[in-house]
Tab-separated table of C-alpha atoms in Angstrom:
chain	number	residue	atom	x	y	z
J	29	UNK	CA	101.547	83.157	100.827
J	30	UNK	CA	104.727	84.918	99.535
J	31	UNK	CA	104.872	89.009	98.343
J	32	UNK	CA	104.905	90.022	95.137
J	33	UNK	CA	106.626	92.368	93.180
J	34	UNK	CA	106.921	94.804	90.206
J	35	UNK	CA	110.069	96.293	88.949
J	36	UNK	CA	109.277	99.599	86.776
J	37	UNK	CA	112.291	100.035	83.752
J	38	UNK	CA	112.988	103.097	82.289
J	39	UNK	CA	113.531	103.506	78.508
J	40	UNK	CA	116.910	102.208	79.102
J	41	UNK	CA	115.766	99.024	80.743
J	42	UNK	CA	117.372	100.581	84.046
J	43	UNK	CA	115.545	99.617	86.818
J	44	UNK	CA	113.396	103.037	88.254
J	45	UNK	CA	111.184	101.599	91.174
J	46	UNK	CA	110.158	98.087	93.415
J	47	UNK	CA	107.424	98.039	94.609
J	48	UNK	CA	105.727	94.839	97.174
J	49	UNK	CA	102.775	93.728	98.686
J	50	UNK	CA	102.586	90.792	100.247
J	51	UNK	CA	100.095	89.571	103.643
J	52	UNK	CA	101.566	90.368	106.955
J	53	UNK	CA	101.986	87.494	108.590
J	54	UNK	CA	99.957	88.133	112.013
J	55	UNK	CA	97.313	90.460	111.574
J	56	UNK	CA	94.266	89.141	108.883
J	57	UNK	CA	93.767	91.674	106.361
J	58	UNK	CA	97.073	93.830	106.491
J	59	UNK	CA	99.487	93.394	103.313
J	60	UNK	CA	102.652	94.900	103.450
J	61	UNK	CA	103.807	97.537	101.224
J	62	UNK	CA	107.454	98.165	99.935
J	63	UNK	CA	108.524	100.765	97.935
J	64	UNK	CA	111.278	102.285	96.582
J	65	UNK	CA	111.795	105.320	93.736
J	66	UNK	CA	115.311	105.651	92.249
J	67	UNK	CA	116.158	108.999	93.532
J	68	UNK	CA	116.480	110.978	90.213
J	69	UNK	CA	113.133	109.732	89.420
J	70	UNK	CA	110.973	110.761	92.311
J	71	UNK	CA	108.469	113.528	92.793
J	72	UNK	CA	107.344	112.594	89.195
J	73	UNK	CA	104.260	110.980	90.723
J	74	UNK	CA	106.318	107.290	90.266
J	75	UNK	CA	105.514	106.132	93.594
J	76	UNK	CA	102.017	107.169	93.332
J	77	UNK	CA	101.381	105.480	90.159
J	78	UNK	CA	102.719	102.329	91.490
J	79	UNK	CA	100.622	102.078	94.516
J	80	UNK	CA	97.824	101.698	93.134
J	81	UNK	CA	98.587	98.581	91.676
J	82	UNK	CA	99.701	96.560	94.402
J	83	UNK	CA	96.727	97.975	96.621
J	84	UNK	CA	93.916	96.761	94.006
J	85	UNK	CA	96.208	93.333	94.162
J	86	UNK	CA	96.239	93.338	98.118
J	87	UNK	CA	92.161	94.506	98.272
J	88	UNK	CA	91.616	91.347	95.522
J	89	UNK	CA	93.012	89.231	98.102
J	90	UNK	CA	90.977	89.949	100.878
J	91	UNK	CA	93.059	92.612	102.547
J	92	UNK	CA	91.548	96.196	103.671
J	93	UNK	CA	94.653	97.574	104.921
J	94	UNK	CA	98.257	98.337	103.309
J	95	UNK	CA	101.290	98.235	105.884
J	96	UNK	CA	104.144	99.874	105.102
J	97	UNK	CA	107.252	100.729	107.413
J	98	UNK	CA	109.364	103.394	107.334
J	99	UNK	CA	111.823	105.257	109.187
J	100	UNK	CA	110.308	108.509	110.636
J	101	UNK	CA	112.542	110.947	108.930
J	102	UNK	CA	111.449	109.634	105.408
J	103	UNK	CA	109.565	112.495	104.628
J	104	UNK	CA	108.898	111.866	101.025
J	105	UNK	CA	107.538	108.378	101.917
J	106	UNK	CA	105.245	109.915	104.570
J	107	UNK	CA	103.864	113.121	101.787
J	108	UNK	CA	103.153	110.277	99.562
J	109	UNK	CA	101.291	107.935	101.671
J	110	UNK	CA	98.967	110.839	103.623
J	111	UNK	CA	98.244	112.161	99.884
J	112	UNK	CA	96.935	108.726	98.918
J	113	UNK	CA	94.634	108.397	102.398
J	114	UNK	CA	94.277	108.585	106.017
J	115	UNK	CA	96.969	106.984	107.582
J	116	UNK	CA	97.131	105.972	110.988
J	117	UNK	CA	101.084	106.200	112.349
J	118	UNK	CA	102.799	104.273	115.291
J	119	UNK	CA	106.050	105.183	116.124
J	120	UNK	CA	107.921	102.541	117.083
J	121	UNK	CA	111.766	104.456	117.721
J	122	UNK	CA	113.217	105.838	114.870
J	123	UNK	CA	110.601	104.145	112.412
J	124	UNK	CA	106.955	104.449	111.645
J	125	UNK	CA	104.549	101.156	111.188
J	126	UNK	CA	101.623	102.985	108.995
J	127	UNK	CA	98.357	101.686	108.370
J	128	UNK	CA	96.384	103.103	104.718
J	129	UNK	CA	93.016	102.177	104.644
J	130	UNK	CA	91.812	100.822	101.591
J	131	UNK	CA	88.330	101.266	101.718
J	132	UNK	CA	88.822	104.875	102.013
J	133	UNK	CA	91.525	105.863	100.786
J	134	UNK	CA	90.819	106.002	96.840
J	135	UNK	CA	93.638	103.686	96.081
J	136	UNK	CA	91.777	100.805	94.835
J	137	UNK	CA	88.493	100.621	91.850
J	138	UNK	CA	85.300	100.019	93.857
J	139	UNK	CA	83.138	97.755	91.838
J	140	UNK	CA	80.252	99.761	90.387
């Protein structure tokens, strides 16, 4: 299975954000998560926005857990991801493997 991904265009047809999901390759039910704001354009709720999608995508698949990675100083990455859920962190040196629960975390549309 291969990611996917969805490129957000401003008015201009610029490119403003990426972001991925895709499944990680050896743990069943983890999908990846990339993302990445243009830096004039974040803390506009961008990154926020476009979470959502690819965790309702990665929970449709089977997945109950989003994966990012991210180096520990990116601050702005980590905000964004403990405002979405609980997120479990292990360092691993300079970087941080994360793990966002879906289930709980209010990114995804439960069925009703």
């Amino acid at each position: 299975m291969y990611a996917h991904c969805w490129l957000a265009l401003g008015v201009d047809h610029e490119p403003l954000s990426l972001v991925c999901t895709g499944p990680v390759s050896r743990e069943t039910g983890a999908f990846d998560l990339g993302l990445q704001v243009v830096d004039a354009y974040q803390r506009r709720g961008i990154g926020a926005a476009l979470v959502r999608h690819p965790a309702q995508y990665a929970q449709d698949r089977g997945a109950h857990t989003l994966s990012p990675y991210t180096e520990a100083s990116n601050q702005p990455v980590l905000r964004l991801l403990r405002r979405l859920g609980p997120v479990r962190e292990m360092p691993q040196g300079a970087h941080l493997a994360l793990r966002l629960p879906l289930g709980v975390s209010g990114l995804v549309h439960r069925p009703s």
